[in-house]
CSV table of C-alpha atoms and ligand atoms in Angstrom, one decimal:
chain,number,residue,atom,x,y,z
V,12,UNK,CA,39.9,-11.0,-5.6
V,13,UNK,CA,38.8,-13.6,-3.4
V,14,UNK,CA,34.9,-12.5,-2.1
V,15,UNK,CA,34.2,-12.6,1.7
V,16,UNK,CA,31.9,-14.9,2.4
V,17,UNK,CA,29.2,-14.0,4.6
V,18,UNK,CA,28.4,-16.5,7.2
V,19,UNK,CA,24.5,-17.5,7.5
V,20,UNK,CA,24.8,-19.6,10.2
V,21,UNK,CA,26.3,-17.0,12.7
V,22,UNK,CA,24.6,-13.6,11.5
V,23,UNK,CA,21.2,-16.6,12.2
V,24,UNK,CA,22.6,-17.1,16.0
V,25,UNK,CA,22.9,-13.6,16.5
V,26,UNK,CA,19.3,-12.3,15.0
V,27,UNK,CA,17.8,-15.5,17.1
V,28,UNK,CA,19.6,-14.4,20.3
V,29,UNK,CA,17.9,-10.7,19.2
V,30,UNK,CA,14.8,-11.9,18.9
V,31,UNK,CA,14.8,-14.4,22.5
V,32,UNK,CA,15.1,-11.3,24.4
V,33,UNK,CA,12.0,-9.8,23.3
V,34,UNK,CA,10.2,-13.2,23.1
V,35,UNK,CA,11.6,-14.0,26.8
V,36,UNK,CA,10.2,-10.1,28.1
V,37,UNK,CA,6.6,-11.8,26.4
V,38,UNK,CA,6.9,-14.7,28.4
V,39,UNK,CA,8.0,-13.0,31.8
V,40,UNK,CA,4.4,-11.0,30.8
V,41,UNK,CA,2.7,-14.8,30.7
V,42,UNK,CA,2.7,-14.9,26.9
V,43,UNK,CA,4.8,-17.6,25.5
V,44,UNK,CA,4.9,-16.5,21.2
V,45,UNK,CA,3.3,-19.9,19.5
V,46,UNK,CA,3.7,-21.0,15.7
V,47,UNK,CA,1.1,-23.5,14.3
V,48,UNK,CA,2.7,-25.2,10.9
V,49,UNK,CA,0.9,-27.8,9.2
V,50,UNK,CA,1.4,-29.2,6.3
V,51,UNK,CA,-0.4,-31.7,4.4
V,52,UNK,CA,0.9,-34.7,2.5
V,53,UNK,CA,4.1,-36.4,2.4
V,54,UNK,CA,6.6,-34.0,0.4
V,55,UNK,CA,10.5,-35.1,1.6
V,56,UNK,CA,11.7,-31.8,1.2
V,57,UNK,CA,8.8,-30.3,2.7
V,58,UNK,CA,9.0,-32.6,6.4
V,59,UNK,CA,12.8,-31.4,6.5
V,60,UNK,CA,11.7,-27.3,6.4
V,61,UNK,CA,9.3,-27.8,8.9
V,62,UNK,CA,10.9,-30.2,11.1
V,63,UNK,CA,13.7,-27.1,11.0
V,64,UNK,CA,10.8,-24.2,11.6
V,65,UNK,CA,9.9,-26.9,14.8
V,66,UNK,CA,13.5,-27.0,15.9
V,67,UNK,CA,14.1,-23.1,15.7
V,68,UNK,CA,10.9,-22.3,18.0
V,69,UNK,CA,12.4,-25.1,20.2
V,70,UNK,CA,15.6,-22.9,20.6
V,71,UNK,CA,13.8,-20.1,21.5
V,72,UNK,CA,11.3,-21.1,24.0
V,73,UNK,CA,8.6,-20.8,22.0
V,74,UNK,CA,5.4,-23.0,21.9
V,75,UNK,CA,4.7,-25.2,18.6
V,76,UNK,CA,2.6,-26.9,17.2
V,77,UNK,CA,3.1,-29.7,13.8
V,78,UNK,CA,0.1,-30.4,12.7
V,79,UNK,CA,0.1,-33.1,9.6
V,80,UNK,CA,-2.4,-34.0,7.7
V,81,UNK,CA,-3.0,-36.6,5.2
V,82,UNK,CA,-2.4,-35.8,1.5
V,83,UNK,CA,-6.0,-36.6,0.3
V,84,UNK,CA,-7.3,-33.9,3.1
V,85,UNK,CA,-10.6,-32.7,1.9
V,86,UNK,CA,-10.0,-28.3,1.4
V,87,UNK,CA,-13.3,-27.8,3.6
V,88,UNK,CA,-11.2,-30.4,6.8
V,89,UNK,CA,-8.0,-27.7,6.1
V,90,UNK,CA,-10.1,-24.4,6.5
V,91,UNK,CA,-11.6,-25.9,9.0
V,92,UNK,CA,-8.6,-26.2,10.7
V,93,UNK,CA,-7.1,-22.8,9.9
V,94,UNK,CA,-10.1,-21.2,11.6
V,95,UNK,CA,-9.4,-23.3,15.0
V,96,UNK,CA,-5.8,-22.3,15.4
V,97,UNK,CA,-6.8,-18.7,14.1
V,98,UNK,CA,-8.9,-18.8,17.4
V,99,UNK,CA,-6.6,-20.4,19.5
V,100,UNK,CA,-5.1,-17.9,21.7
V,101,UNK,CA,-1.9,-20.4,22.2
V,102,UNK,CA,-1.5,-19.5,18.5
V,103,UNK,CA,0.5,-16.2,17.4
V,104,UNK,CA,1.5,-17.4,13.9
V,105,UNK,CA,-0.3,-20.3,11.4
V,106,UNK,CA,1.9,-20.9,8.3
V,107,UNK,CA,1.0,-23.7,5.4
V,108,UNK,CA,3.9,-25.4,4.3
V,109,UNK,CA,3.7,-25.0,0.6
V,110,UNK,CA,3.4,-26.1,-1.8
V,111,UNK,CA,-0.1,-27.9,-1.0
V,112,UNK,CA,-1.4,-31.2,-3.0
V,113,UNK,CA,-2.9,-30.5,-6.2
V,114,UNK,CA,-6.2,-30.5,-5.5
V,115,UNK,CA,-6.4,-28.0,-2.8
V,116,UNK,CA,-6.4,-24.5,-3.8
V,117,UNK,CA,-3.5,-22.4,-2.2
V,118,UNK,CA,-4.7,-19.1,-2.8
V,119,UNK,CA,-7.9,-19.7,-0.4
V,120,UNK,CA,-6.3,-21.7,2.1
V,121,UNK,CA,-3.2,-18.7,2.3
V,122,UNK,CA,-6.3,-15.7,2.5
V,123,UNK,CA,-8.2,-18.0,5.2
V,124,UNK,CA,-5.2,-17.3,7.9
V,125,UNK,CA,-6.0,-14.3,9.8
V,126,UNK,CA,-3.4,-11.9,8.6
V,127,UNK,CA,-2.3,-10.9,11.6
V,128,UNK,CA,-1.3,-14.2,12.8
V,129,UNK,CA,0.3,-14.6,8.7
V,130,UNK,CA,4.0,-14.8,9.6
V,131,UNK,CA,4.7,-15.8,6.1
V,132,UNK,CA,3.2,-12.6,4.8
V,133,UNK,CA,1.6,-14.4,2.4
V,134,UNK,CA,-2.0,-12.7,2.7
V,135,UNK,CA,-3.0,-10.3,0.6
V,136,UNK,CA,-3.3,-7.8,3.2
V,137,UNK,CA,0.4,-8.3,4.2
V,138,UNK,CA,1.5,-8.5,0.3
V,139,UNK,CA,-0.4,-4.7,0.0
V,140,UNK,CA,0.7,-3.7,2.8
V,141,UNK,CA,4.7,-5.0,1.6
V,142,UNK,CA,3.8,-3.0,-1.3
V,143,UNK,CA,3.3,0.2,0.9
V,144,UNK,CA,6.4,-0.7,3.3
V,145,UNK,CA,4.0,-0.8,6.2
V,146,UNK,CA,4.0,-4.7,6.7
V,147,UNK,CA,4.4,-6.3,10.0
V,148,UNK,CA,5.5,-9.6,8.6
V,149,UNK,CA,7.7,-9.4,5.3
V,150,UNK,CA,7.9,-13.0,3.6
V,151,UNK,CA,11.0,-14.3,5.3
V,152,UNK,CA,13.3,-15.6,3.1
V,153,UNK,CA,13.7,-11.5,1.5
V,154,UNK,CA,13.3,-10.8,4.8
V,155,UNK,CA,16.4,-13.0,5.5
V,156,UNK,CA,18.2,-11.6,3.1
V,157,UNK,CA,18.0,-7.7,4.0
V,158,UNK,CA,19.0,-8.3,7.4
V,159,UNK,CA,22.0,-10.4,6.2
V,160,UNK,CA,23.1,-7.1,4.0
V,161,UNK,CA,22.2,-5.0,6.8
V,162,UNK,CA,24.4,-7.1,9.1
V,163,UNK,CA,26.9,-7.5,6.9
V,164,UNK,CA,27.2,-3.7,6.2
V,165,UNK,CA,26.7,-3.8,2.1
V,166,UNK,CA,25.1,-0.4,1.8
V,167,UNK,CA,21.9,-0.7,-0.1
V,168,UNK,CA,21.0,2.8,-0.7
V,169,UNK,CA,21.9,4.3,-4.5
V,170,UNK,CA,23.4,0.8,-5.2
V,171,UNK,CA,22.1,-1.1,-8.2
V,172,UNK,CA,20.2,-4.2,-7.5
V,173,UNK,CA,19.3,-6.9,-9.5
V,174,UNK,CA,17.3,-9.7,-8.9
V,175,UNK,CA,16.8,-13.0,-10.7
V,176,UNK,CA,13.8,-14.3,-10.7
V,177,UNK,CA,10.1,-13.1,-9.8
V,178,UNK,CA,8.2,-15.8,-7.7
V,179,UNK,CA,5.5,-14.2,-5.0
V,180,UNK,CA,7.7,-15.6,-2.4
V,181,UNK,CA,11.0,-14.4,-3.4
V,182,UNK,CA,11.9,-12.2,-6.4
V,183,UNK,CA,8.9,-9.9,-5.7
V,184,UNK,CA,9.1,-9.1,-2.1
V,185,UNK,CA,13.1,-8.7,-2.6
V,186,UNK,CA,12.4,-6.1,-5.1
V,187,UNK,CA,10.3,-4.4,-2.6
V,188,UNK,CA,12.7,-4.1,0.5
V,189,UNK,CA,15.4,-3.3,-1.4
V,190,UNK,CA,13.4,-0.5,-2.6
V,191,UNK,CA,12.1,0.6,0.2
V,192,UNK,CA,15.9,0.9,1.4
V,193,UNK,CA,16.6,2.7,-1.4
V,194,UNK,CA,18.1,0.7,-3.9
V,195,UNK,CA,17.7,1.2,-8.2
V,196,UNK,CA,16.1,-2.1,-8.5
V,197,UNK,CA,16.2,-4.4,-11.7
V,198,UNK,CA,14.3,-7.9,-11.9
V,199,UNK,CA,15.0,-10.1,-14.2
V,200,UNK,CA,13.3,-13.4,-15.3
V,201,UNK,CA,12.8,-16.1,-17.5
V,202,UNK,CA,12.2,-13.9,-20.8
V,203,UNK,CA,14.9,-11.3,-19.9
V,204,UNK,CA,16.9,-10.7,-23.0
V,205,UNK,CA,20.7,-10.7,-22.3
V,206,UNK,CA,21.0,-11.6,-18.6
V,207,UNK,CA,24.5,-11.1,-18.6
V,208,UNK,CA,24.3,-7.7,-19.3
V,209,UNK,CA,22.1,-7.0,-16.1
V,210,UNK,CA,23.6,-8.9,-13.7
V,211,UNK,CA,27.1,-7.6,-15.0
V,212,UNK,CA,25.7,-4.0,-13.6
V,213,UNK,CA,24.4,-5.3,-10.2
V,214,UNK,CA,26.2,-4.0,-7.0
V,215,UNK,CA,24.1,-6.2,-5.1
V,216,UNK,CA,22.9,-9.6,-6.9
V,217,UNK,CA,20.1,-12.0,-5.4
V,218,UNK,CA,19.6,-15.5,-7.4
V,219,UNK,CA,16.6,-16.9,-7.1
V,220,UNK,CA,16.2,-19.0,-9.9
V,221,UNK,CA,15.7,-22.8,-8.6
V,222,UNK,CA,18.7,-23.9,-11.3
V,223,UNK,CA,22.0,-25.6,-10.2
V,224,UNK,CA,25.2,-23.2,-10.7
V,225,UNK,CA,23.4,-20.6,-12.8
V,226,UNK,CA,24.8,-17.8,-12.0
V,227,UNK,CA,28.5,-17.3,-12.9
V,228,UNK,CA,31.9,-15.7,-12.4
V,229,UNK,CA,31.4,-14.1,-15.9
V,230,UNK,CA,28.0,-12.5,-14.9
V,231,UNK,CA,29.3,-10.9,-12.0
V,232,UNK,CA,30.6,-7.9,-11.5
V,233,UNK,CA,34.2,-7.3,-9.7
V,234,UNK,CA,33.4,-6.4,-5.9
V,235,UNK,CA,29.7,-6.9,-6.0
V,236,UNK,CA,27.5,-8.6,-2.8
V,237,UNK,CA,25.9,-11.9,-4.9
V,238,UNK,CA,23.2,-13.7,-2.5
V,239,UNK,CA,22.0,-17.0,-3.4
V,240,UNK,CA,19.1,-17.6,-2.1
V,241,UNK,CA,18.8,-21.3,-4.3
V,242,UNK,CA,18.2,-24.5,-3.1
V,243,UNK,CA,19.3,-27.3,-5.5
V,244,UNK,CA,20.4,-31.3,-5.9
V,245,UNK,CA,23.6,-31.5,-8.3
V,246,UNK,CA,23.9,-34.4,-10.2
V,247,UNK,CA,26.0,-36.1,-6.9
V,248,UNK,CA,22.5,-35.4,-4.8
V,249,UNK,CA,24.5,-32.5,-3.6
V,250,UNK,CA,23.0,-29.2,-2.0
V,251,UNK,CA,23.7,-26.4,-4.2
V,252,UNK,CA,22.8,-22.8,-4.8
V,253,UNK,CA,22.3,-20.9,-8.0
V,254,UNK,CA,25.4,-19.4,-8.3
V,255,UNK,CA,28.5,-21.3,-9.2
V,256,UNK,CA,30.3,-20.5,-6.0
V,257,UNK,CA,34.0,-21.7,-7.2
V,258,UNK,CA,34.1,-19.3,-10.0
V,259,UNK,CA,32.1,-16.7,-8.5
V,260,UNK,CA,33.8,-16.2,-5.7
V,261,UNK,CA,36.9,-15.0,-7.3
V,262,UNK,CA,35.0,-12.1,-8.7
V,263,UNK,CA,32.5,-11.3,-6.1
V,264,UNK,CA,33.1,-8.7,-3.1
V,265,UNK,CA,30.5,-10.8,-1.0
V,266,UNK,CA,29.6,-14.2,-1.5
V,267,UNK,CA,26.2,-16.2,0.5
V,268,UNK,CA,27.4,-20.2,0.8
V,269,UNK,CA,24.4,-22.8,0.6
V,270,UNK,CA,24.6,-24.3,2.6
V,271,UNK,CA,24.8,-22.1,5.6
V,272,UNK,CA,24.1,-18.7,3.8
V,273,UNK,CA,20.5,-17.6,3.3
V,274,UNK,CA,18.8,-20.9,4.2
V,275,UNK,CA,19.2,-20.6,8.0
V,276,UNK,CA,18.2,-16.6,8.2
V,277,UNK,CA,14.9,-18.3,6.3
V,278,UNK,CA,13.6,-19.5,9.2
V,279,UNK,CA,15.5,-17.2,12.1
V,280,UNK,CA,13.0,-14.6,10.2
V,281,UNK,CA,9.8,-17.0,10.4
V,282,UNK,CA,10.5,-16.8,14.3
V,283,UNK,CA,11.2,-13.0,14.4
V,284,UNK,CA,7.9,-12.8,13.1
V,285,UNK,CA,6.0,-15.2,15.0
V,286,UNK,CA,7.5,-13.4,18.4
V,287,UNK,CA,6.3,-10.4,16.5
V,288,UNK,CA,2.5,-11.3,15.7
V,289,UNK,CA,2.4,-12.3,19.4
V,290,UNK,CA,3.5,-8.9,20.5
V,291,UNK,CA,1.3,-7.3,18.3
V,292,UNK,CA,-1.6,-9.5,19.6
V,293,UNK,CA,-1.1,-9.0,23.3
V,294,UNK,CA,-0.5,-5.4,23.2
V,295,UNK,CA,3.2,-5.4,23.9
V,296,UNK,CA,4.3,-4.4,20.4
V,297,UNK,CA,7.9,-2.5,19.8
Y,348,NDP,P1,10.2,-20.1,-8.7
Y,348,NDP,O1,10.4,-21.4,-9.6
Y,348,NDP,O2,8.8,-19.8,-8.2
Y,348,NDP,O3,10.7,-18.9,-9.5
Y,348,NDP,C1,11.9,-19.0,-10.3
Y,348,NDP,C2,12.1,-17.7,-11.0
Y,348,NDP,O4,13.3,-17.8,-11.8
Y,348,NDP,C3,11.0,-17.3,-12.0
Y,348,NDP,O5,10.6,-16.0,-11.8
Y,348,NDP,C4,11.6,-17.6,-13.4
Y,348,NDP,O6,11.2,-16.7,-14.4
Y,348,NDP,C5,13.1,-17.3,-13.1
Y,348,NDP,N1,13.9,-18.0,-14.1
Y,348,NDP,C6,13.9,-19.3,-14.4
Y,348,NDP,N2,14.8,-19.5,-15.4
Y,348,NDP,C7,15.4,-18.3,-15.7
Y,348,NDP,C8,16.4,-17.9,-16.6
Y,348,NDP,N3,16.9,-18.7,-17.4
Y,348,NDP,N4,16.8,-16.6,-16.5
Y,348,NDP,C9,16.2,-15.7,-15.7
Y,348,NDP,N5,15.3,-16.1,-14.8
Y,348,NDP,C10,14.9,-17.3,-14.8
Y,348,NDP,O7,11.2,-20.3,-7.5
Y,348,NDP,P2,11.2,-19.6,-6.1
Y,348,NDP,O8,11.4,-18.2,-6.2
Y,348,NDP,O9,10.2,-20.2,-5.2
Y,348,NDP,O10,12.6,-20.2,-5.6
Y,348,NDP,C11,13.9,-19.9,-6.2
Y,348,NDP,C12,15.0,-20.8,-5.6
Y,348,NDP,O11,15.1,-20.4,-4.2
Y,348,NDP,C13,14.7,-22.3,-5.6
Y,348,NDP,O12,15.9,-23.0,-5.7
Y,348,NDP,C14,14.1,-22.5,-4.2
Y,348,NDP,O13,14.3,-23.8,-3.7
Y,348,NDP,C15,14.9,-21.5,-3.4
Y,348,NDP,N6,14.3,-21.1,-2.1
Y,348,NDP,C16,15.1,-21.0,-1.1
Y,348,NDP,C17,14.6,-20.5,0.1
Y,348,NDP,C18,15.6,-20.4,1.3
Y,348,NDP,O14,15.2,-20.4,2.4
Y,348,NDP,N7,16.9,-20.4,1.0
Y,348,NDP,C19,13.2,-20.2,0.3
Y,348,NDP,C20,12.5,-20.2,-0.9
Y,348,NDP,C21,13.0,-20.7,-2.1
Y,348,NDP,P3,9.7,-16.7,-15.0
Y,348,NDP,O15,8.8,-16.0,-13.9
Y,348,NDP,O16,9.7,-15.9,-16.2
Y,348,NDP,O17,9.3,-18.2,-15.2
């Protein structure tokens, strides 16, 4: 069996021209969504995802704003900053770009963003209320990865599945929508005693483990949807996910690339939810 593999890119360009229409009906109402991002310090990686974030709003007409600030920024100068764009009615959604320089604590700068204008869903409010299934901003990369199911058509409900690691941003939230859509949800991590055996069972599979080519045709079973949601550096300095995608894909029903799989749905979500907070805001909410 070779898997199909499910395009990123397009399913993105499809959600984005979803999510202009409603942002366009804002702006013919005078309100054009805006996303603050700032991020503080020099990380490589880091100036590439937000330069992308930037881009996206471009695409959709929607207002940004790239605030940088220098790595040595005192906490009190980044609060402070927080609490202008949390006023700033040009503002709909303020994200950090993570993670922060050491000595700035992450936890208080993520809880000073007012949580309706937390398009990450990073606050506590919006990680309760993911908890509940009530939240209007779901961390976007799960986010990502639900609609890409949902687009795809991999039924979720009654299926088994298992999840690979168990950060805040990821493998928790994952776990969540999938059970909120029904799913028999496993998550394993770091101290999970025969791997294998789990991911063996899964119908639907999400790596998120941060390790090059983890995942393998071995550990999968025959016909299942495996989403990778890793982003690694082989030893060549090439991009690679978590799963080994040459000898998964012979076994998989479904198979996410990276590039082009859940990367770009990543960020499609962060501007479905910035279009969102600023309906939400003006009154004009779905
Ligand atoms: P974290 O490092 O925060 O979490 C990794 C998780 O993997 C941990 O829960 C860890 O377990 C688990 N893990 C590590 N080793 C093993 C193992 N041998 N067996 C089972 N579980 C293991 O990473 P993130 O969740 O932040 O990111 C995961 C990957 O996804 C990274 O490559 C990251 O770059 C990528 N990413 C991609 C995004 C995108 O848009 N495509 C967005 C965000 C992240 P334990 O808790 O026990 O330590």
């Amino acid at each position: 069996m070779t898997a199909q593999i499910i395009d990123g890119k397009a399913i993105a360009q499809e959600v984005r021209a979803e999510w202009k229409v409603r942002a366009d009906a804002l702006k013919a109402r005078g309100i054009t969504p805006g996303m603050a991002v700032i991020i503080v310090g020099e990380d490589a990686a880091s100036k590439v995802y937000v330069a992308n974030k930037v881009k996206a709003c471009a695409e959709l007409g929607l207002h940004s704003e790239h605030i940088v600030m220098p790595s040595d920024t005192p906490e009190a100068a980044l609060l402070a900053k927080i609490s202008a764009l949390n006023n700033d009615p040009k503002i709909h959604g303020i994200l950090v770009q993570l993670p922060l320089p050491k000595h700035l604590n992450a936890h208080k700068v993520i809880e000073a963003i007012n949580p309706d204008k937390d398009v990450d869903g990073f606050h506590q409010k919006n990680v309760g209320a993911l908890v509940t299934g009530e939240t209007p901003f779901p961390s976007c990369t799960p986010f990502g990865v639900m609609v890409l199911l949902e687009k795809t058509g991999i039924a979720i409900e009654g299926k088994h599945a298992v999840i690979v690691g168990r950060s805040n941003i990821v493998g928790k939230p994952m776990a969540l929508l999938l059970l909120h859509k029904n799913a028999t949800v496993t998550i394993c991590t770091s101290k999970t005693i025969d791997l294998a055996k789990h991911t063996r069972d899964a119908d639907i599979l999400v790596a998120a483990v941060g390790k090059a080519n983890f995942i393998t045709g071995g550990m999968v079973k025959p016909g299942a949807a495996v989403i990778d949601v890793g982003i690694n550096r082989n030893a060549e300095g090439k991009l690679v996910g978590d799963v080994d995608f040459a000898s998964v894909k012979e076994v998989a029903g479904y198979i996410t690339p990276v590039p082009g799989g859940v990367g770009p749905m990543t960020i499609t979500m962060l501007v479905a939810n910035t279009v969102k907070a600023a309906e939400r805001l003006s009154g004009f909410n779905k």
